[in-house]
Tab-separated table of C-alpha atoms in Angstrom:
chain	number	residue	atom	x	y	z
A	96	MET	CA	-140.626	10.811	0.145
A	97	THR	CA	-137.324	13.232	1.248
A	98	TRP	CA	-138.373	15.456	-2.102
A	99	LEU	CA	-141.696	15.920	-0.234
A	100	ARG	CA	-140.792	16.821	2.726
A	101	ASP	CA	-138.122	18.869	1.593
A	102	VAL	CA	-140.945	20.834	-0.536
A	103	LEU	CA	-143.480	20.818	2.546
A	104	VAL	CA	-140.707	22.977	3.903
A	105	ASP	CA	-139.869	25.650	1.642
A	106	LEU	CA	-143.229	25.613	1.209
A	107	ALA	CA	-143.771	26.636	5.003
A	108	ASP	CA	-140.336	28.904	5.497
A	109	ASP	CA	-141.467	30.770	2.540
A	110	SER	CA	-144.415	32.055	4.565
A	111	PRO	CA	-144.788	35.273	6.383
A	112	GLN	CA	-146.049	35.093	9.296
A	113	VAL	CA	-149.770	36.060	8.975
A	114	ASP	CA	-152.693	34.934	10.080
A	115	LEU	CA	-152.867	31.274	7.878
A	116	ALA	CA	-156.509	31.966	7.416
A	117	GLU	CA	-156.215	34.425	4.969
A	118	ARG	CA	-153.950	32.167	3.067
A	119	THR	CA	-155.447	31.942	-0.811
A	120	ILE	CA	-156.861	28.504	-2.499
A	121	ALA	CA	-153.783	29.016	-4.418
A	122	THR	CA	-151.984	27.888	-1.338
A	123	HIS	CA	-154.424	25.432	-0.694
A	124	HIS	CA	-154.087	23.798	-3.766
A	125	ARG	CA	-150.419	23.943	-3.744
A	126	ARG	CA	-150.341	21.950	-0.007
A	127	ARG	CA	-152.807	19.398	-0.995
A	128	ARG	CA	-151.232	18.780	-4.495
A	129	THR	CA	-147.735	18.492	-2.573
A	130	VAL	CA	-149.548	16.181	-0.079
A	131	VAL	CA	-151.067	13.490	-1.843
A	132	SER	CA	-150.930	13.974	-6.057
A	133	LEU	CA	-146.625	14.177	-5.518
A	134	LEU	CA	-146.262	12.199	-2.456
A	135	ALA	CA	-143.929	9.872	-3.992
A	136	ALA	CA	-141.500	12.310	-4.946
A	137	GLY	CA	-143.237	13.750	-7.807
A	138	MET	CA	-145.938	11.123	-8.403
A	139	VAL	CA	-149.189	11.373	-9.593
A	140	VAL	CA	-151.575	9.385	-7.847
A	141	VAL	CA	-154.169	7.548	-10.138
A	142	VAL	CA	-155.494	4.666	-8.076
A	143	ALA	CA	-157.100	4.662	-4.398
A	144	LEU	CA	-154.274	4.876	-1.467
A	145	GLY	CA	-154.642	3.041	1.522
A	146	ALA	CA	-154.691	3.774	5.232
A	147	THR	CA	-155.220	2.220	8.814
A	148	ALA	CA	-158.021	1.284	11.019
A	149	ALA	CA	-157.931	0.954	14.669
A	150	VAL	CA	-156.998	-1.978	17.032
A	151	ARG	CA	-160.508	-3.291	17.307
A	152	LEU	CA	-161.611	-2.513	14.171
A	153	LEU	CA	-162.766	-6.117	11.942
A	154	PRO	CA	-161.971	-6.431	8.493
A	155	ASP	CA	-163.887	-4.200	6.032
A	156	ARG	CA	-166.197	-3.336	8.467
A	157	ARG	CA	-168.412	0.026	7.699
A	158	GLN	CA	-167.095	3.470	8.226
A	159	GLU	CA	-169.447	5.138	9.380
A	160	ALA	CA	-173.438	5.303	10.034
A	161	ALA	CA	-175.667	6.555	7.467
A	162	SER	CA	-176.370	9.594	9.309
A	163	THR	CA	-174.047	12.032	11.015
A	164	GLY	CA	-175.348	14.829	13.620
A	165	ASP	CA	-172.894	16.478	15.875
A	166	LEU	CA	-170.904	15.256	18.617
A	167	PRO	CA	-173.008	14.805	21.537
A	168	ALA	CA	-172.230	16.301	24.832
A	169	ARG	CA	-171.263	13.223	26.781
A	170	GLY	CA	-172.261	9.605	26.481
A	171	VAL	CA	-170.008	8.465	23.302
A	172	GLY	CA	-167.970	5.096	22.955
A	173	PRO	CA	-164.320	4.354	21.712
A	174	LEU	CA	-163.384	6.050	18.644
A	175	SER	CA	-161.446	4.087	15.601
A	176	HIS	CA	-160.552	6.909	14.019
A	177	ALA	CA	-161.225	10.728	12.917
A	178	TYR	CA	-160.996	11.912	9.212
A	179	LYS	CA	-160.982	15.163	8.259
A	180	THR	CA	-163.847	16.432	5.126
A	181	PHE	CA	-163.065	18.438	2.243
A	182	CYS	CA	-166.319	19.045	0.351
A	183	GLU	CA	-165.391	19.452	-3.433
A	184	PRO	CA	-163.886	16.319	-4.443
A	185	ALA	CA	-162.434	16.426	-7.883
A	186	ARG	CA	-164.007	12.703	-8.991
A	187	GLY	CA	-166.608	11.015	-6.426
A	188	GLU	CA	-169.220	12.913	-3.773
A	189	ALA	CA	-168.135	13.763	-0.466
A	190	PRO	CA	-169.843	12.368	2.759
A	191	LYS	CA	-173.391	12.739	3.152
A	192	GLY	CA	-173.373	16.534	5.153
A	193	CYS	CA	-169.862	17.434	4.472
A	194	ARG	CA	-168.383	20.483	6.247
A	195	ASP	CA	-165.067	21.922	4.627
A	196	GLY	CA	-162.489	21.696	6.620
A	197	GLY	CA	-164.125	20.132	9.446
A	198	TRP	CA	-163.027	16.579	11.354
A	199	ARG	CA	-165.573	13.939	12.066
A	200	VAL	CA	-165.000	10.864	14.481
A	201	VAL	CA	-166.223	7.140	14.004
A	202	THR	CA	-166.703	5.345	17.104
A	203	ARG	CA	-165.845	1.489	17.145
A	204	SER	CA	-169.454	0.842	16.875
A	205	GLY	CA	-169.332	2.835	13.497
A	206	GLU	CA	-171.126	6.286	15.178
A	207	THR	CA	-170.306	9.575	13.143
A	208	TYR	CA	-169.727	12.538	14.448
A	209	HIS	CA	-169.056	16.043	13.822
A	210	VAL	CA	-166.799	18.213	15.835
A	211	PRO	CA	-168.076	21.315	15.795
A	212	ASP	CA	-165.767	22.525	18.599
A	213	ALA	CA	-162.752	22.107	16.428
A	214	LEU	CA	-161.312	24.715	14.280
A	215	ARG	CA	-161.984	24.364	10.793
A	216	SER	CA	-159.011	23.873	8.456
A	217	LEU	CA	-160.904	25.701	6.158
A	218	ALA	CA	-162.584	29.155	6.285
A	219	PRO	CA	-166.249	29.659	5.482
A	220	GLY	CA	-166.355	30.187	2.190
A	221	ARG	CA	-163.174	28.656	1.173
A	222	THR	CA	-161.198	31.448	1.896
A	223	GLY	CA	-158.177	30.848	3.687
A	224	LEU	CA	-156.491	27.810	4.673
A	225	ARG	CA	-154.693	26.538	8.116
A	226	ASP	CA	-154.077	23.349	9.552
A	227	SER	CA	-155.800	22.200	12.458
A	228	PRO	CA	-154.800	18.952	13.986
A	229	LEU	CA	-156.233	16.582	16.150
A	230	ALA	CA	-155.436	13.989	18.037
A	231	ILE	CA	-156.917	10.667	20.082
A	232	SER	CA	-156.005	8.803	23.086
A	233	ARG	CA	-154.248	5.557	22.844
A	234	ASP	CA	-157.598	4.029	24.448
A	235	GLY	CA	-159.969	6.076	21.767
A	236	ARG	CA	-162.242	8.111	24.817
A	237	LYS	CA	-160.742	10.967	24.770
A	238	ILE	CA	-159.900	13.798	22.277
A	239	ALA	CA	-157.576	16.716	21.847
A	240	TYR	CA	-158.399	19.621	19.070
A	241	TYR	CA	-157.594	23.514	18.673
A	242	SER	CA	-160.691	25.031	20.579
A	243	ALA	CA	-162.400	27.261	17.795
A	244	ASP	CA	-164.315	29.133	20.770
A	245	GLU	CA	-161.245	28.822	23.469
A	246	GLY	CA	-158.205	30.121	20.796
A	247	THR	CA	-155.863	27.181	22.046
A	248	PHE	CA	-156.314	23.116	23.067
A	249	GLN	CA	-159.154	21.464	24.610
A	250	VAL	CA	-158.954	17.386	25.867
A	251	ARG	CA	-162.067	16.151	25.515
A	252	ASP	CA	-163.817	12.995	27.775
A	253	LEU	CA	-165.971	11.312	25.366
A	254	ALA	CA	-167.714	9.658	27.724
A	255	SER	CA	-168.329	11.686	30.408
A	256	GLY	CA	-168.259	15.021	27.881
A	257	ARG	CA	-165.737	16.980	30.640
A	258	LYS	CA	-163.931	19.847	28.579
A	259	THR	CA	-160.215	20.833	30.112
A	260	THR	CA	-158.646	23.933	28.586
A	261	ALA	CA	-155.134	24.251	28.246
A	262	ALA	CA	-154.160	27.499	30.334
A	263	GLN	CA	-151.904	29.111	27.450
A	264	LYS	CA	-153.552	30.872	24.204
A	265	VAL	CA	-152.134	30.051	21.174
A	266	PRO	CA	-153.334	32.146	18.057
A	267	LYS	CA	-154.783	30.710	15.081
A	268	SER	CA	-151.654	32.128	13.022
A	269	LEU	CA	-149.174	30.065	14.356
A	270	LEU	CA	-150.773	26.958	14.006
A	271	GLY	CA	-148.488	26.501	10.695
A	272	SER	CA	-148.941	24.671	7.156
A	273	VAL	CA	-148.393	21.369	8.751
A	274	SER	CA	-148.825	20.661	12.294
A	275	ARG	CA	-148.882	17.300	14.646
A	276	LEU	CA	-150.586	16.947	17.815
A	277	MET	CA	-150.208	14.141	20.544
A	278	LEU	CA	-152.260	13.573	23.264
A	279	SER	CA	-151.202	11.727	26.524
A	280	ASP	CA	-152.614	8.030	27.124
A	281	ASP	CA	-154.483	9.585	30.367
A	282	GLY	CA	-155.834	12.530	28.502
A	283	ARG	CA	-153.219	14.946	30.818
A	284	PHE	CA	-150.476	16.332	28.204
A	285	VAL	CA	-150.760	17.297	25.107
A	286	ALA	CA	-147.713	17.953	22.413
A	287	PHE	CA	-147.920	20.148	19.865
A	288	SER	CA	-145.112	20.967	17.088
A	289	LYS	CA	-145.743	22.552	13.538
A	290	VAL	CA	-143.700	23.568	10.233
A	291	PRO	CA	-142.971	26.737	9.709
A	292	ASP	CA	-141.181	27.332	13.073
A	293	PHE	CA	-141.931	31.468	13.436
A	294	LYS	CA	-140.107	32.501	15.973
A	295	ASP	CA	-142.721	30.560	19.057
A	296	PRO	CA	-141.724	27.030	20.444
A	297	ALA	CA	-143.486	23.858	20.138
A	298	LEU	CA	-145.196	22.693	23.331
A	299	LEU	CA	-145.565	20.216	25.701
A	300	ILE	CA	-149.024	20.957	27.953
A	301	ASP	CA	-149.990	19.557	31.367
A	302	MET	CA	-153.770	19.760	30.773
A	303	ARG	CA	-154.557	19.670	34.473
A	304	GLY	CA	-151.356	21.091	36.076
A	305	GLY	CA	-150.947	24.298	33.802
A	306	ALA	CA	-147.672	24.309	33.063
A	307	VAL	CA	-145.838	24.050	29.436
A	308	ARG	CA	-142.632	23.396	28.322
A	309	GLU	CA	-141.137	24.399	25.256
A	310	LEU	CA	-140.385	21.925	22.423
A	311	PRO	CA	-138.370	22.286	19.012
A	312	ASN	CA	-140.247	22.999	16.407
A	313	ARG	CA	-140.203	20.327	12.777
A	314	TRP	CA	-140.035	17.339	15.190
A	315	VAL	CA	-143.265	15.008	15.694
A	316	PRO	CA	-143.675	13.894	19.192
A	317	ILE	CA	-144.240	10.380	18.782
A	318	GLY	CA	-143.926	9.132	22.318
A	319	LEU	CA	-144.460	10.326	26.082
A	320	SER	CA	-143.544	8.391	29.350
A	321	PRO	CA	-146.351	8.023	31.513
A	322	ASP	CA	-145.865	10.369	33.567
A	323	GLY	CA	-145.083	13.015	30.882
A	324	ALA	CA	-140.989	13.682	32.021
A	325	THR	CA	-139.682	12.008	29.055
A	326	ILE	CA	-140.408	12.755	25.672
A	327	THR	CA	-139.528	10.917	21.679
A	328	LEU	CA	-139.834	13.316	18.898
A	329	ALA	CA	-138.526	12.110	14.752
A	330	GLU	CA	-137.725	14.799	12.686
A	331	TYR	CA	-138.118	14.213	8.731
A	332	SER	CA	-136.756	17.010	7.400
A	333	PRO	CA	-134.082	17.875	6.068
A	334	ARG	CA	-132.331	14.831	7.703
A	335	SER	CA	-134.137	11.325	9.618
A	336	ARG	CA	-133.166	12.679	13.191
A	337	LEU	CA	-134.521	11.044	16.567
A	338	ARG	CA	-134.406	13.329	19.994
A	339	THR	CA	-135.388	12.073	23.587
A	340	ILE	CA	-135.763	14.829	26.152
A	341	SER	CA	-136.255	13.788	29.497
A	342	ASN	CA	-136.096	15.600	32.941
A	343	LEU	CA	-138.984	17.712	31.508
A	344	TRP	CA	-140.411	19.203	34.301
A	345	PRO	CA	-138.050	20.754	37.006
A	346	SER	CA	-138.644	24.157	36.705
A	347	SER	CA	-134.625	25.049	37.099
A	348	SER	CA	-134.176	22.299	33.792
A	349	LYS	CA	-134.429	22.631	30.265
A	350	GLY	CA	-133.858	18.544	30.285
A	351	ASP	CA	-131.910	16.099	28.881
A	352	THR	CA	-131.056	15.352	25.234
A	353	THR	CA	-130.246	12.742	23.320
A	354	SER	CA	-130.136	13.272	19.733
A	355	VAL	CA	-129.511	10.930	16.586
A	356	ILE	CA	-128.782	11.812	13.110
A	357	LEU	CA	-129.420	8.705	10.723
A	358	PRO	CA	-127.249	8.196	7.717
A	359	VAL	CA	-130.169	7.596	5.521
A	360	ASP	CA	-134.022	8.867	5.296
A	361	TYR	CA	-136.662	6.341	7.259
A	362	HIS	CA	-140.529	6.536	7.974
A	363	PHE	CA	-140.873	5.980	11.806
A	364	SER	CA	-143.849	4.282	13.949
A	365	PRO	CA	-144.907	5.755	17.140
A	366	LEU	CA	-142.629	4.645	20.174
A	367	ALA	CA	-143.143	0.967	20.540
A	368	PRO	CA	-144.525	-0.223	24.079
A	369	ASP	CA	-141.275	-0.569	25.586
A	370	GLY	CA	-140.882	2.881	25.597
A	371	ARG	CA	-137.314	2.662	23.647
A	372	THR	CA	-137.926	1.218	20.062
A	373	VAL	CA	-139.671	2.474	17.374
A	374	ALA	CA	-140.083	0.441	13.818
A	375	VAL	CA	-138.557	1.756	10.897
A	376	ILE	CA	-139.281	1.535	6.974
A	377	GLU	CA	-135.878	2.864	4.580
A	378	ASN	CA	-137.442	5.674	2.150
A	379	LEU	CA	-135.758	4.732	-1.298
A	380	SER	CA	-137.803	6.785	-3.302
A	381	THR	CA	-136.298	9.625	-5.611
A	382	ALA	CA	-137.743	11.971	-7.966
A	383	GLU	CA	-137.262	9.642	-10.951
A	384	ARG	CA	-137.770	6.110	-9.516
A	385	PRO	CA	-140.457	6.964	-6.622
A	386	CYS	CA	-142.768	4.307	-4.623
A	387	ARG	CA	-139.538	2.513	-3.487
A	388	ARG	CA	-139.345	1.281	0.016
A	389	GLY	CA	-137.026	-0.835	2.215
A	390	ASP	CA	-137.482	-3.067	4.734
A	391	LEU	CA	-139.394	-3.161	7.920
A	392	ALA	CA	-136.761	-2.971	10.926
A	393	LEU	CA	-136.700	-2.054	14.665
A	394	MET	CA	-134.294	0.960	16.016
A	395	ASP	CA	-133.096	2.219	19.287
A	396	THR	CA	-134.220	5.711	19.606
A	397	LEU	CA	-131.677	6.598	21.798
A	398	THR	CA	-128.732	4.780	19.574
A	399	GLY	CA	-130.123	4.581	16.236
A	400	GLU	CA	-128.937	1.033	15.951
A	401	LYS	CA	-131.064	-0.819	13.948
A	402	ARG	CA	-131.714	-4.575	14.128
A	403	LYS	CA	-131.633	-6.412	10.880
A	404	PRO	CA	-134.440	-5.952	8.419
A	405	THR	CA	-137.400	-8.160	7.908
A	406	VAL	CA	-139.172	-8.522	4.740
A	407	ILE	CA	-142.832	-7.578	5.296
A	408	SER	CA	-145.020	-10.453	3.430
A	409	GLY	CA	-148.920	-10.719	3.181
A	410	LEU	CA	-149.434	-7.229	1.248
A	411	PRO	CA	-151.627	-6.845	-1.642
A	412	ALA	CA	-148.601	-6.664	-4.943
A	413	ASP	CA	-149.719	-3.079	-5.895
A	414	VAL	CA	-149.269	-1.587	-1.885
A	415	SER	CA	-146.877	0.953	-2.824
A	416	GLN	CA	-146.738	3.680	0.222
A	417	ILE	CA	-146.984	2.792	3.807
A	418	SER	CA	-147.456	4.831	6.968
A	419	LEU	CA	-146.802	3.217	10.374
A	420	ARG	CA	-149.226	4.073	12.905
A	421	THR	CA	-150.747	2.352	16.427
A	422	TRP	CA	-149.168	-0.490	18.029
A	423	LEU	CA	-151.330	-3.267	18.401
A	424	SER	CA	-149.564	-5.485	20.863
A	425	ALA	CA	-145.571	-5.039	21.934
A	426	GLU	CA	-145.055	-7.549	18.602
A	427	GLU	CA	-147.699	-5.757	15.805
A	428	VAL	CA	-147.774	-2.219	14.446
A	429	THR	CA	-150.648	-0.728	12.161
A	430	ALA	CA	-149.311	-0.286	8.386
A	431	LEU	CA	-151.261	2.376	7.186
A	432	THR	CA	-151.029	1.446	3.257
A	433	MET	CA	-151.427	3.145	0.224
A	434	SER	CA	-151.920	1.510	-3.817
A	435	VAL	CA	-151.012	3.789	-6.764
A	436	ARG	CA	-149.661	3.919	-9.910
A	437	CYS	CA	-146.787	6.048	-9.983
A	438	ARG	CA	-144.634	8.129	-12.583
A	439	PRO	CA	-141.141	9.924	-12.333
A	440	ALA	CA	-141.252	13.896	-11.884
A	441	SER	CA	-140.114	14.224	-15.424
A	442	ASP	CA	-142.764	12.631	-16.801
A	443	VAL	CA	-145.680	15.432	-15.174
A	444	PRO	CA	-146.492	18.446	-17.544
A	445	ASP	CA	-145.469	21.741	-15.644
A	446	ASP	CA	-149.165	22.838	-17.236
A	447	GLU	CA	-150.827	19.720	-15.631
A	448	PRO	CA	-154.251	20.798	-13.979
A	449	ALA	CA	-153.472	20.446	-10.013
A	450	VAL	CA	-156.843	19.583	-8.163
A	451	ILE	CA	-157.300	21.621	-4.975
A	452	ASP	CA	-159.612	18.664	-3.144
A	453	GLN	CA	-158.831	15.110	-3.903
A	454	PRO	CA	-160.887	12.218	-4.365
A	455	TYR	CA	-162.014	10.673	-1.287
A	456	ARG	CA	-159.757	7.272	-1.134
A	457	THR	CA	-160.029	3.710	-0.371
A	458	MET	CA	-157.750	2.791	2.592
A	459	THR	CA	-156.308	-0.372	4.155
A	460	ALA	CA	-154.877	-1.056	7.219
A	461	TYR	CA	-152.848	-4.185	8.157
A	462	ALA	CA	-151.429	-5.307	11.418
A	463	VAL	CA	-147.562	-5.976	11.003
A	464	ASN	CA	-145.508	-8.634	12.937
A	465	VAL	CA	-142.201	-6.875	14.004
A	466	ARG	CA	-140.746	-9.857	14.502
A	467	THR	CA	-141.350	-12.049	11.410
A	468	GLY	CA	-142.936	-9.398	9.003
A	469	LYS	CA	-146.013	-10.906	8.387
A	470	ALA	CA	-148.894	-8.673	7.829
A	471	ARG	CA	-152.686	-9.669	8.367
A	472	LYS	CA	-155.662	-7.226	6.923
A	473	LEU	CA	-157.399	-5.241	9.658
A	474	ALA	CA	-160.536	-2.563	7.556
A	475	THR	CA	-160.803	-0.125	5.112
A	476	TYR	CA	-161.389	3.464	5.573
A	477	ARG	CA	-162.446	6.438	2.926
A	478	ALA	CA	-160.531	10.003	3.260
A	479	HIS	CA	-158.611	12.146	1.060
A	480	GLY	CA	-154.947	10.927	2.882
A	481	PHE	CA	-152.470	10.257	5.094
A	482	PHE	CA	-152.340	13.758	6.334
A	483	GLU	CA	-155.978	13.984	7.040
A	484	ILE	CA	-156.491	10.475	9.029
A	485	VAL	CA	-155.872	10.357	12.635
A	486	LEU	CA	-155.386	6.703	14.781
A	487	PRO	CA	-155.616	6.297	18.541
A	488	GLY	CA	-151.999	6.857	19.827
A	489	PRO	CA	-149.360	9.356	19.054
A	490	PRO	CA	-148.460	9.707	15.191
A	491	GLY	CA	-145.912	8.129	13.380
A	492	ALA	CA	-143.590	10.513	10.666
A	493	LEU	CA	-143.213	10.060	7.056
């Protein structure tokens, strides 16, 4: 997926520093086709994708209830996932009550709610595109999102309904075309990063104390220590790298940084429960040979040392793409899988019509044992793609 990443970054770098809400539908067209239709180095997706479930979901359980209302003021149970909705799919129907560019959250028991406070990715009337990130705490009991009314990030406790708003404003124009958000387990810290860089930095925000630390942009936050003092980041373009920044909060310190530049391209999981390890899968895709991947391995985030790879077993033969997500235990990591049919970039006609809103795809989640490689099925969902579905805990890095 190196080709895809470079395209996303190049598109972002060419964009002027203006309000992204004023982007045209043509920009929306390019981004969504790049992310989904060209997901594997120029491939065209013609069969259903696959994605992931949360820790406590049962195989093939229903994604959502028949009716969908706004998120209640309080009394909402833990979440299994959230997904973004676009309402004019190229094929099939949009979910009932679809709100263009809006977020929905789904509880473990199947209740589904709109999140009206969260900024929509599409402006009313489909007149502009911006990214609007959302994150879920590891236990599923809190969410973080960009509040349209407050003009910055907000954390919401789903049971009590309590909202905590960041002291620092973040203009909508600086949300970027691809953004990532991470919420700490206790809901105290929010980490935000995006592409393109612009002149403003990425941020780590102490939602309780009001303090803010600057972080490097383009890096995906994939793990945070319980005290918020050490953050782990992964970069996916132009090269796969890992960075650990510790000693973050003393005002006199810029933090202690350890960076690792990796010799090949990897997909990263979030930080493992041991606080030092990530699961990785080598990306072997090229423009002319898409949908190729290596085996699963564990990697030390401070040294880049990789343990002996393990072949993943128990997945359907047609699974061609994997995104590593939530750790279910010290031994199992969630694999977000896609079953796609691919063709080389040279086989895609230049004048082939592009799709603005991709169809809703069926997605399948597996728990993969990082020692043995054995996979067991968790659940199925429907969403547009990897970038439009969120699971509890830190994100992985494609």
